[in-house]
Short mmCIF file of C-alpha atoms in Angstrom, two decimals:
data_model
loop_
_atom_site.label_atom_id
_atom_site.label_comp_id
_atom_site.label_asym_id
_atom_site.label_seq_id
_atom_site.Cartn_x
_atom_site.Cartn_y
_atom_site.Cartn_z
CA MET X 1 99.34 99.03 115.96
CA SER X 2 101.00 101.41 118.43
CA GLU X 3 102.23 104.88 117.61
CA GLN X 4 105.81 103.68 117.05
CA GLU X 5 105.52 99.99 116.13
CA ASN X 6 107.32 98.85 112.96
CA PRO X 7 104.63 99.27 110.27
CA LEU X 8 106.44 97.59 107.39
CA PRO X 9 105.04 94.04 107.79
CA TRP X 10 101.49 95.43 107.73
CA LEU X 11 102.20 98.01 105.03
CA ILE X 12 103.99 95.67 102.62
CA ASP X 13 101.57 92.79 103.18
CA ARG X 14 98.93 95.24 101.96
CA VAL X 15 101.07 96.04 98.90
CA VAL X 16 101.50 92.37 98.01
CA ALA X 17 97.87 91.38 98.69
CA THR X 18 96.23 94.17 96.66
CA HIS X 19 95.43 93.39 93.03
CA PHE X 20 93.65 95.38 90.36
CA ASP X 21 90.20 93.95 91.01
CA LEU X 22 90.35 95.25 94.59
CA LEU X 23 90.81 98.85 93.46
CA PRO X 24 87.63 100.97 93.51
CA ALA X 25 86.61 102.52 90.19
CA ARG X 26 87.23 105.98 91.68
CA THR X 27 90.83 105.04 92.54
CA VAL X 28 91.49 103.78 89.02
CA GLU X 29 89.94 106.90 87.52
CA ARG X 30 92.10 109.19 89.68
CA ALA X 31 95.18 107.14 88.87
CA LYS X 32 94.56 107.76 85.18
CA THR X 33 93.95 111.46 85.83
CA PHE X 34 97.26 111.92 87.59
CA LEU X 35 99.16 109.69 85.19
CA LEU X 36 98.13 111.91 82.29
CA ASP X 37 98.92 114.99 84.37
CA THR X 38 102.39 113.65 85.20
CA PHE X 39 103.17 112.65 81.63
CA GLY X 40 102.19 116.17 80.57
CA VAL X 41 104.39 117.97 83.08
CA GLY X 42 107.23 115.56 82.29
CA VAL X 43 107.01 116.58 78.63
CA ALA X 44 106.97 120.27 79.56
CA GLY X 45 109.92 119.60 81.86
CA SER X 46 112.08 118.85 78.83
CA HIS X 47 112.65 122.62 78.99
CA GLY X 48 113.78 122.35 82.62
CA PHE X 49 116.86 124.20 83.83
CA LYS X 50 120.10 122.81 82.30
CA ILE X 51 118.30 119.72 80.98
CA ASP X 52 120.94 119.20 78.28
CA GLY X 53 123.62 118.96 80.93
CA ILE X 54 121.46 116.69 83.08
CA ILE X 55 121.05 114.25 80.18
CA ARG X 56 124.72 114.51 79.23
CA VAL X 57 125.84 113.55 82.73
CA ALA X 58 123.27 110.75 83.04
CA SER X 59 124.43 109.37 79.68
CA SER X 60 127.96 109.07 81.04
CA TRP X 61 126.93 106.69 83.82
CA GLY X 62 127.25 103.62 81.63
CA LYS X 63 126.21 102.04 78.37
CA GLY X 64 122.75 100.65 78.05
CA ASP X 65 119.74 100.50 75.79
CA GLU X 66 117.02 99.82 78.36
CA ALA X 67 114.87 102.92 78.66
CA THR X 68 114.16 106.31 77.13
CA ALA X 69 114.61 109.93 78.11
CA TRP X 70 111.22 111.48 77.39
CA VAL X 71 110.98 113.93 74.48
CA THR X 72 114.64 113.84 73.40
CA GLY X 73 114.65 110.06 73.07
CA GLU X 74 118.14 109.15 74.31
CA ARG X 75 118.41 105.46 75.12
CA LEU X 76 119.92 104.93 78.55
CA PRO X 77 120.32 102.33 81.27
CA ALA X 78 117.04 102.14 83.19
CA PRO X 79 118.40 103.88 86.34
CA ALA X 80 119.75 106.78 84.27
CA ALA X 81 116.46 107.18 82.37
CA ALA X 82 114.56 107.16 85.67
CA PHE X 83 116.81 109.95 86.93
CA VAL X 84 116.35 112.13 83.84
CA ASN X 85 112.57 111.69 83.64
CA ALA X 86 112.09 112.29 87.36
CA TYR X 87 114.01 115.55 87.06
CA GLN X 88 111.89 116.57 84.08
CA ILE X 89 108.67 115.83 85.97
CA HIS X 90 109.60 117.93 89.00
CA SER X 91 111.79 120.63 87.44
CA LEU X 92 108.92 123.01 86.67
CA GLU X 93 107.18 122.65 90.07
CA TYR X 94 104.07 121.51 88.19
CA ASP X 95 103.59 117.90 89.36
CA CYS X 96 100.74 116.72 91.56
CA VAL X 97 101.02 116.63 95.34
CA ASN X 98 99.47 115.16 98.45
CA GLU X 99 99.05 118.16 100.72
CA ASP X 100 98.62 116.33 104.03
CA ALA X 101 101.82 114.34 103.45
CA VAL X 102 103.71 117.34 101.98
CA LEU X 103 105.09 115.36 99.07
CA HIS X 104 104.92 114.78 95.32
CA PRO X 105 104.97 110.98 95.01
CA MET X 106 104.29 110.59 91.29
CA ALA X 107 107.55 112.12 90.02
CA THR X 108 109.76 109.56 91.72
CA ILE X 109 107.43 106.59 91.31
CA LEU X 110 106.33 107.05 87.69
CA SER X 111 109.81 107.71 86.36
CA ALA X 112 111.24 104.60 88.03
CA VAL X 113 108.31 102.36 87.10
CA MET X 114 108.24 103.47 83.45
CA ALA X 115 111.98 102.81 83.04
CA TYR X 116 111.51 99.40 84.66
CA CYS X 117 108.57 98.62 82.33
CA GLU X 118 110.66 99.47 79.26
CA ARG X 119 113.39 97.13 80.47
CA ARG X 120 110.88 94.37 81.13
CA SER X 121 109.31 94.80 77.70
CA ALA X 122 112.69 94.40 75.99
CA GLN X 123 113.20 91.19 77.96
CA GLY X 124 109.93 89.79 76.62
CA LYS X 125 108.20 90.17 80.00
CA PRO X 126 105.88 93.15 79.47
CA VAL X 127 103.98 94.80 82.32
CA SER X 128 100.23 95.02 81.76
CA GLY X 129 98.22 98.16 82.36
CA ARG X 130 96.33 96.47 85.20
CA ASP X 131 99.54 95.56 87.02
CA PHE X 132 101.02 98.98 86.29
CA ILE X 133 98.05 100.87 87.76
CA THR X 134 98.04 98.64 90.84
CA ALA X 135 101.76 99.12 91.44
CA MET X 136 101.43 102.90 91.04
CA VAL X 137 98.52 103.06 93.49
CA MET X 138 100.36 100.99 96.08
CA GLY X 139 103.61 102.89 95.63
CA VAL X 140 101.73 106.14 96.23
CA ASP X 141 100.19 104.62 99.37
CA VAL X 142 103.63 103.71 100.75
CA SER X 143 105.03 107.19 100.12
CA ILE X 144 102.02 108.98 101.53
CA PHE X 145 101.90 106.70 104.56
CA MET X 146 105.41 107.90 105.38
CA GLY X 147 104.42 111.54 104.96
CA LYS X 148 101.25 111.24 106.99
CA ALA X 149 102.87 109.22 109.78
CA ALA X 150 105.43 112.02 110.17
CA ARG X 151 103.98 114.53 112.62
CA GLY X 152 106.72 117.12 113.00
CA PRO X 153 107.67 119.98 110.67
CA ILE X 154 109.26 118.82 107.42
CA ARG X 155 113.07 118.78 107.75
CA PHE X 156 114.23 116.97 104.59
CA PHE X 157 112.87 117.04 101.04
CA ARG X 158 110.17 114.45 101.53
CA PRO X 159 109.11 114.16 97.85
CA ALA X 160 112.52 112.71 97.07
CA ALA X 161 113.15 110.48 100.08
CA SER X 162 109.64 109.18 100.73
CA GLY X 163 108.95 109.05 97.01
CA GLY X 164 111.90 106.70 96.65
CA PHE X 165 110.41 104.26 99.15
CA GLY X 166 107.15 104.25 97.19
CA ALA X 167 109.03 103.64 93.95
CA ALA X 168 110.96 100.73 95.45
CA ALA X 169 107.74 99.19 96.79
CA ALA X 170 106.05 99.54 93.38
CA LEU X 171 108.99 97.89 91.64
CA GLY X 172 109.11 95.09 94.19
CA LYS X 173 105.44 94.41 93.56
CA LEU X 174 105.94 94.29 89.80
CA GLN X 175 108.94 92.03 90.29
CA GLY X 176 106.73 89.60 92.22
CA PHE X 177 108.72 89.77 95.45
CA ASP X 178 107.20 88.40 98.64
CA VAL X 179 106.61 90.61 101.68
CA GLU X 180 110.00 90.00 103.28
CA THR X 181 111.91 90.68 100.07
CA ILE X 182 110.08 93.97 99.44
CA ILE X 183 110.81 95.02 103.02
CA ARG X 184 114.48 94.27 102.42
CA THR X 185 114.28 96.14 99.10
CA LEU X 186 113.17 99.18 101.08
CA GLY X 187 116.25 98.57 103.21
CA ASN X 188 118.34 98.86 100.07
CA GLN X 189 116.47 102.04 99.23
CA TYR X 190 117.03 103.56 102.65
CA GLY X 191 120.79 103.17 102.27
CA GLN X 192 120.61 105.41 99.19
CA SER X 193 117.97 107.90 100.37
CA SER X 194 118.65 111.61 99.94
CA GLY X 195 116.81 114.88 99.93
CA THR X 196 117.84 118.06 101.73
CA LEU X 197 115.65 121.17 101.87
CA GLN X 198 118.61 123.51 101.31
CA PRO X 199 118.03 123.61 97.51
CA HIS X 200 114.43 124.64 98.30
CA VAL X 201 115.70 127.56 100.36
CA GLU X 202 118.16 128.69 97.69
CA GLY X 203 116.08 127.88 94.60
CA SER X 204 118.63 125.39 93.30
CA PRO X 205 117.83 122.86 90.53
CA LEU X 206 119.24 120.22 92.85
CA LEU X 207 115.73 120.06 94.30
CA GLY X 208 114.41 118.23 91.24
CA MET X 209 117.65 116.29 90.85
CA GLN X 210 117.09 114.78 94.30
CA VAL X 211 113.80 113.32 93.03
CA GLY X 212 115.86 111.75 90.24
CA PHE X 213 118.49 110.38 92.61
CA ASN X 214 115.83 108.50 94.56
CA ALA X 215 114.12 107.20 91.41
CA ARG X 216 117.47 105.88 90.20
CA ALA X 217 118.09 104.36 93.61
CA ALA X 218 114.76 102.51 93.54
CA ILE X 219 115.78 100.54 90.45
CA ALA X 220 119.14 99.73 92.02
CA ALA X 221 117.42 98.69 95.27
CA CYS X 222 115.19 96.28 93.36
CA ASP X 223 118.06 94.95 91.22
CA PHE X 224 120.12 94.19 94.32
CA ALA X 225 117.19 92.41 95.95
CA ALA X 226 116.57 90.35 92.81
CA ASN X 227 120.15 89.14 93.14
CA GLY X 228 119.75 88.21 96.79
CA ILE X 229 121.45 91.33 98.14
CA LEU X 230 119.05 92.46 100.84
CA GLY X 231 119.04 95.49 103.08
CA PRO X 232 117.98 95.83 106.74
CA SER X 233 114.32 95.44 107.65
CA ASP X 234 113.39 97.91 110.41
CA VAL X 235 114.22 100.98 108.31
CA LEU X 236 111.31 103.18 109.37
CA THR X 237 111.11 102.80 113.14
CA GLY X 238 114.47 101.23 113.97
CA ARG X 239 117.03 102.95 116.18
CA TYR X 240 118.51 104.70 113.15
CA GLY X 241 115.43 104.40 110.95
CA TYR X 242 113.90 106.98 108.63
CA PHE X 243 111.35 108.32 111.10
CA ARG X 244 113.99 108.86 113.79
CA LEU X 245 116.58 110.52 111.57
CA PHE X 246 114.75 112.18 108.67
CA GLU X 247 111.65 113.06 110.73
CA ASN X 248 113.46 113.79 114.01
CA GLY X 249 111.58 111.07 115.91
CA GLU X 250 108.25 112.89 115.52
CA PHE X 251 105.97 110.23 114.05
CA ASP X 252 102.73 108.37 114.66
CA VAL X 253 102.48 105.04 112.86
CA ALA X 254 98.88 104.54 113.99
CA HIS X 255 97.82 107.81 112.35
CA GLY X 256 99.44 106.81 109.06
CA LYS X 257 97.69 103.46 109.16
CA ARG X 258 94.29 105.07 109.80
CA GLU X 259 94.78 107.31 106.79
CA LEU X 260 95.44 104.36 104.48
CA LEU X 261 92.55 102.35 105.89
CA ALA X 262 90.26 105.28 105.06
CA GLY X 263 90.99 104.87 101.35
CA PHE X 264 93.64 104.63 98.66
CA GLN X 265 95.66 107.82 98.73
CA MET X 266 95.60 108.27 94.97
CA GLU X 267 92.13 109.71 95.60
CA ARG X 268 93.60 112.37 97.89
CA MET X 269 96.08 113.79 95.42
CA SER X 270 95.94 117.48 94.52
CA HIS X 271 96.56 118.96 91.10
CA LYS X 272 98.97 121.84 90.73
CA PRO X 273 97.04 124.25 88.49
CA PHE X 274 100.07 126.56 88.43
CA PRO X 275 103.81 125.77 87.97
CA SER X 276 104.90 127.14 91.32
CA GLY X 277 105.22 125.74 94.82
CA ARG X 278 101.86 124.33 95.91
CA LEU X 279 102.02 126.50 99.02
CA THR X 280 101.93 129.62 96.81
CA HIS X 281 98.65 128.57 95.20
CA GLY X 282 96.53 129.93 98.03
CA VAL X 283 97.40 133.53 97.23
CA ILE X 284 96.63 133.00 93.51
CA ASP X 285 93.31 131.35 94.34
CA GLY X 286 92.42 133.99 96.93
CA LEU X 287 93.29 136.97 94.74
CA ASN X 288 91.44 135.44 91.80
CA ARG X 289 88.31 134.97 93.90
CA LEU X 290 88.50 138.54 95.19
CA LEU X 291 89.02 140.05 91.73
CA LYS X 292 86.02 138.15 90.38
CA ALA X 293 83.76 138.86 93.36
CA HIS X 294 84.43 142.58 93.71
CA GLY X 295 85.43 143.73 90.24
CA PHE X 296 88.46 145.82 91.15
CA ALA X 297 91.62 145.89 89.01
CA PRO X 298 95.10 144.80 90.14
CA ASP X 299 96.30 148.42 90.00
CA ASP X 300 93.60 149.37 92.51
CA ILE X 301 95.38 147.32 95.21
CA GLN X 302 97.36 149.14 97.86
CA SER X 303 98.32 146.17 100.02
CA ILE X 304 97.81 142.42 100.30
CA THR X 305 97.91 140.39 103.51
CA CYS X 306 98.13 136.60 103.57
CA ILE X 307 97.43 134.93 106.90
CA VAL X 308 98.84 131.42 106.65
CA PRO X 309 99.83 128.35 108.70
CA PRO X 310 103.49 127.90 109.71
CA LEU X 311 104.30 125.46 106.86
CA VAL X 312 103.34 128.03 104.23
CA ASN X 313 105.33 130.83 105.82
CA ARG X 314 108.37 128.63 106.43
CA LEU X 315 108.63 127.26 102.90
CA VAL X 316 107.32 130.08 100.66
CA GLY X 317 107.09 133.16 102.87
CA ARG X 318 110.59 134.15 101.72
CA PRO X 319 111.30 137.75 100.70
CA ASP X 320 111.02 138.89 97.12
CA ILE X 321 114.51 139.63 95.77
CA PRO X 322 115.79 141.36 92.61
CA ALA X 323 116.56 139.02 89.70
CA PRO X 324 115.50 135.80 91.41
CA ALA X 325 116.50 132.41 90.00
CA PRO X 326 113.49 130.63 88.46
CA ASN X 327 113.26 128.07 91.25
CA TYR X 328 113.47 130.78 93.91
CA ALA X 329 110.73 132.78 92.20
CA LYS X 330 108.39 129.78 92.01
CA LEU X 331 108.80 129.24 95.74
CA CYS X 332 108.29 132.87 96.76
CA LEU X 333 104.66 133.66 97.63
CA ALA X 334 105.11 137.39 97.08
CA PHE X 335 106.68 136.96 93.63
CA VAL X 336 103.98 134.49 92.58
CA ALA X 337 101.27 136.92 93.74
CA GLY X 338 102.96 139.69 91.77
CA THR X 339 103.18 137.45 88.71
CA PHE X 340 99.46 136.72 88.83
CA LEU X 341 98.50 140.37 89.27
CA ASN X 342 100.87 141.52 86.53
CA HIS X 343 100.05 138.92 83.87
CA GLY X 344 96.63 137.59 84.88
CA VAL X 345 98.00 134.05 84.62
CA VAL X 346 100.68 131.94 86.27
CA ASP X 347 102.14 129.51 83.77
CA VAL X 348 105.53 128.19 82.69
CA ASP X 349 106.43 131.24 80.61
CA GLN X 350 106.14 133.57 83.60
CA PHE X 351 109.27 132.01 85.13
CA ILE X 352 111.48 131.92 82.03
CA GLY X 353 113.97 134.63 81.10
CA GLU X 354 115.27 137.82 82.62
CA ALA X 355 112.43 139.93 81.26
CA MET X 356 109.91 137.96 83.30
CA LEU X 357 112.00 137.45 86.42
CA ASN X 358 113.13 141.09 86.55
CA ASP X 359 109.82 142.68 85.53
CA PRO X 360 109.49 145.85 87.67
CA ARG X 361 105.70 145.64 87.67
CA THR X 362 105.77 142.08 89.06
CA HIS X 363 108.17 143.16 91.81
CA ASP X 364 106.07 146.24 92.56
CA PHE X 365 103.03 144.05 93.18
CA ALA X 366 105.19 141.65 95.21
CA SER X 367 106.30 144.53 97.45
CA ARG X 368 102.67 145.04 98.50
CA VAL X 369 102.41 141.52 99.97
CA THR X 370 102.73 140.79 103.69
CA VAL X 371 102.72 137.22 104.97
CA ILE X 372 101.57 136.64 108.55
CA GLU X 373 101.99 133.27 110.21
CA VAL X 374 99.37 131.99 112.65
CA PRO X 375 99.85 128.90 114.83
CA ASN X 376 98.44 125.58 113.66
CA PRO X 377 98.79 122.28 115.52
CA ASP X 378 99.16 120.41 112.23
CA ASN X 379 102.70 120.83 110.90
CA ALA X 380 101.52 119.80 107.42
CA ALA X 381 98.56 122.21 107.20
CA MET X 382 98.27 124.33 104.06
CA THR X 383 94.96 125.82 105.16
CA PRO X 384 93.09 127.64 106.52
CA GLN X 385 94.37 130.76 104.85
CA THR X 386 92.95 134.27 104.62
CA VAL X 387 93.83 136.56 101.71
CA SER X 388 92.94 140.23 102.24
CA VAL X 389 93.38 143.32 100.11
CA VAL X 390 93.19 147.00 100.92
CA LEU X 391 92.39 149.11 97.88
CA LYS X 392 93.69 152.60 97.21
CA SER X 393 90.11 153.76 97.70
CA GLY X 394 90.25 152.50 101.29
CA ALA X 395 87.90 149.55 100.63
CA GLU X 396 88.89 146.26 102.18
CA HIS X 397 88.04 142.74 100.97
CA SER X 398 89.06 139.31 102.21
CA VAL X 399 88.41 135.64 101.53
CA ASP X 400 88.92 132.61 103.76
CA LEU X 401 90.27 129.48 102.10
CA THR X 402 89.54 126.08 103.62
CA SER X 403 90.79 124.32 100.49
CA VAL X 404 92.77 125.67 97.57
CA TYR X 405 91.96 125.16 93.88
CA GLY X 406 93.33 121.78 92.84
CA HIS X 407 92.67 120.09 96.20
CA PRO X 408 90.57 116.87 96.02
CA ASP X 409 87.75 118.82 97.68
CA PHE X 410 88.10 121.53 94.99
CA PRO X 411 89.51 119.55 92.06
CA LEU X 412 90.18 120.33 88.46
CA THR X 413 87.50 119.00 86.17
CA ARG X 414 88.43 116.51 83.46
CA GLU X 415 88.26 119.34 80.95
CA GLU X 416 90.64 121.45 83.06
CA ASN X 417 93.00 118.48 83.45
CA ILE X 418 93.01 117.94 79.69
CA ASP X 419 93.56 121.67 79.13
CA LYS X 420 96.59 121.62 81.44
CA PHE X 421 97.92 118.56 79.59
CA TRP X 422 97.66 120.33 76.23
CA ARG X 423 99.37 123.46 77.56
CA CYS X 424 102.25 121.27 78.71
CA TRP X 425 102.27 119.20 75.52
CA SER X 426 102.33 122.25 73.26
CA ARG X 427 105.63 123.35 74.78
CA VAL X 428 107.26 120.74 72.52
CA PRO X 429 106.08 121.57 68.97
CA ALA X 430 107.82 118.46 67.63
CA LEU X 431 105.31 116.34 69.55
CA SER X 432 102.29 116.18 67.28
CA THR X 433 98.71 116.75 68.31
CA GLN X 434 98.00 113.25 67.04
CA LYS X 435 100.49 111.76 69.49
CA GLY X 436 98.94 113.74 72.31
CA GLU X 437 95.48 112.51 71.41
CA GLU X 438 96.80 108.93 71.24
CA LEU X 439 98.33 109.31 74.69
CA ILE X 440 95.07 110.58 76.19
CA ALA X 441 93.19 107.66 74.63
CA LEU X 442 95.80 105.14 75.76
CA VAL X 443 95.70 106.36 79.36
CA ASP X 444 91.89 106.23 79.28
CA ARG X 445 92.01 102.52 78.40
CA LEU X 446 95.19 101.69 80.30
CA GLU X 447 93.76 98.66 82.07
CA GLU X 448 93.33 97.04 78.65
CA VAL X 449 96.93 97.62 77.56
CA GLU X 450 99.14 94.52 77.47
CA ASP X 451 102.49 96.33 77.46
CA VAL X 452 102.77 99.68 79.24
CA ALA X 453 106.05 100.40 77.46
CA GLU X 454 103.84 101.27 74.49
CA VAL X 455 103.33 104.66 76.15
CA VAL X 456 106.92 105.71 75.63
CA ARG X 457 106.79 105.92 71.81
CA LEU X 458 104.24 108.71 72.26
CA LEU X 459 106.55 110.67 74.55
CA VAL X 460 109.41 110.97 72.06
CA ALA X 461 109.56 113.86 69.60
#
């Protein structure tokens, strides 16, 4: 396959041909890990910005009793439920990510697939756990292929747009479409694709809403295809295809293919240990390592220097500002560093309310941070990074990061994953500990489950 040849026949043939028994045990295990992680952050996201208004608007899009808004339990048409749950998953900046592709595929894919599974269950055609896991794995592969084949700097909000393609592919597989019909389903998806980076710059909640728009679109794309309404086929590499417009013509299909042939991309997902932009996690990890290694206190620090690749500086090297909006604060490396040094933790509560966002001590620490960009030939590189501190005593300490905590080469343990889940789950006191334990057990045995819609009863308070 050449650098710019249409990859969809190869890519979707792989989606159709892969069944559960072809998935390595490691892939299945990681799928379960990130499913539990995503359910947890989706529950915590029920406290996302303006969630009541989000649900109210989604409820006005039509009558339907197909799928469920997690936690609050509203019954909605499947596309509307997919929108709401996708927003909840991404609204806290806590959902898992593939660093090399610069995207969060699970938010878009899981929300669409779960809404689809509820609809199917009500129709007497339940989706089994084996088929569900396989569809999720292949949907993630489609999304990450698109991110890894893109070789230029990110220009649009890839988690939304590329995530939508993965969701549409996963739904097409569950629907039993052949290769050509799934390709045309992706054509339907492309016509609805959205995702600008401007909300990222401004800290607008529209960022998470865009994930929802593409999850909603995936169900519509599949519904149209099921009714014989098929989109164009060369939607990645065509004259006006995704890679030429969204990725500015900077793409390498052969590279994306090599990445998928090396293994299922579910195994290359990174946790987000902290509810802030993944690109801010390096400074938390670096400062934490330095504090532990050298025993100084945060107040001993005079200055902090972060030497980072261009992607990090471009997306989170923004200035600290007074009274930042929550989404701006989570995507500001200096504010996140200040939050860690002030509170000793970076969790959901540190981005809620004026007292936290306006805390003078947090902003004082943030003012000591300098971000320096160094060239890197890889436009998607998060590392290497160097975090250095100069103490008021004149002592200097630094640490080089080749991978950041949460990366597949430096992953959370199962115990840490479960601990994160419980911290998210506990944000909704109406969800009992018993339900949480049932959900953990159900995910652990998911391949034995006959109807995946069974999960949803555990996600409603």
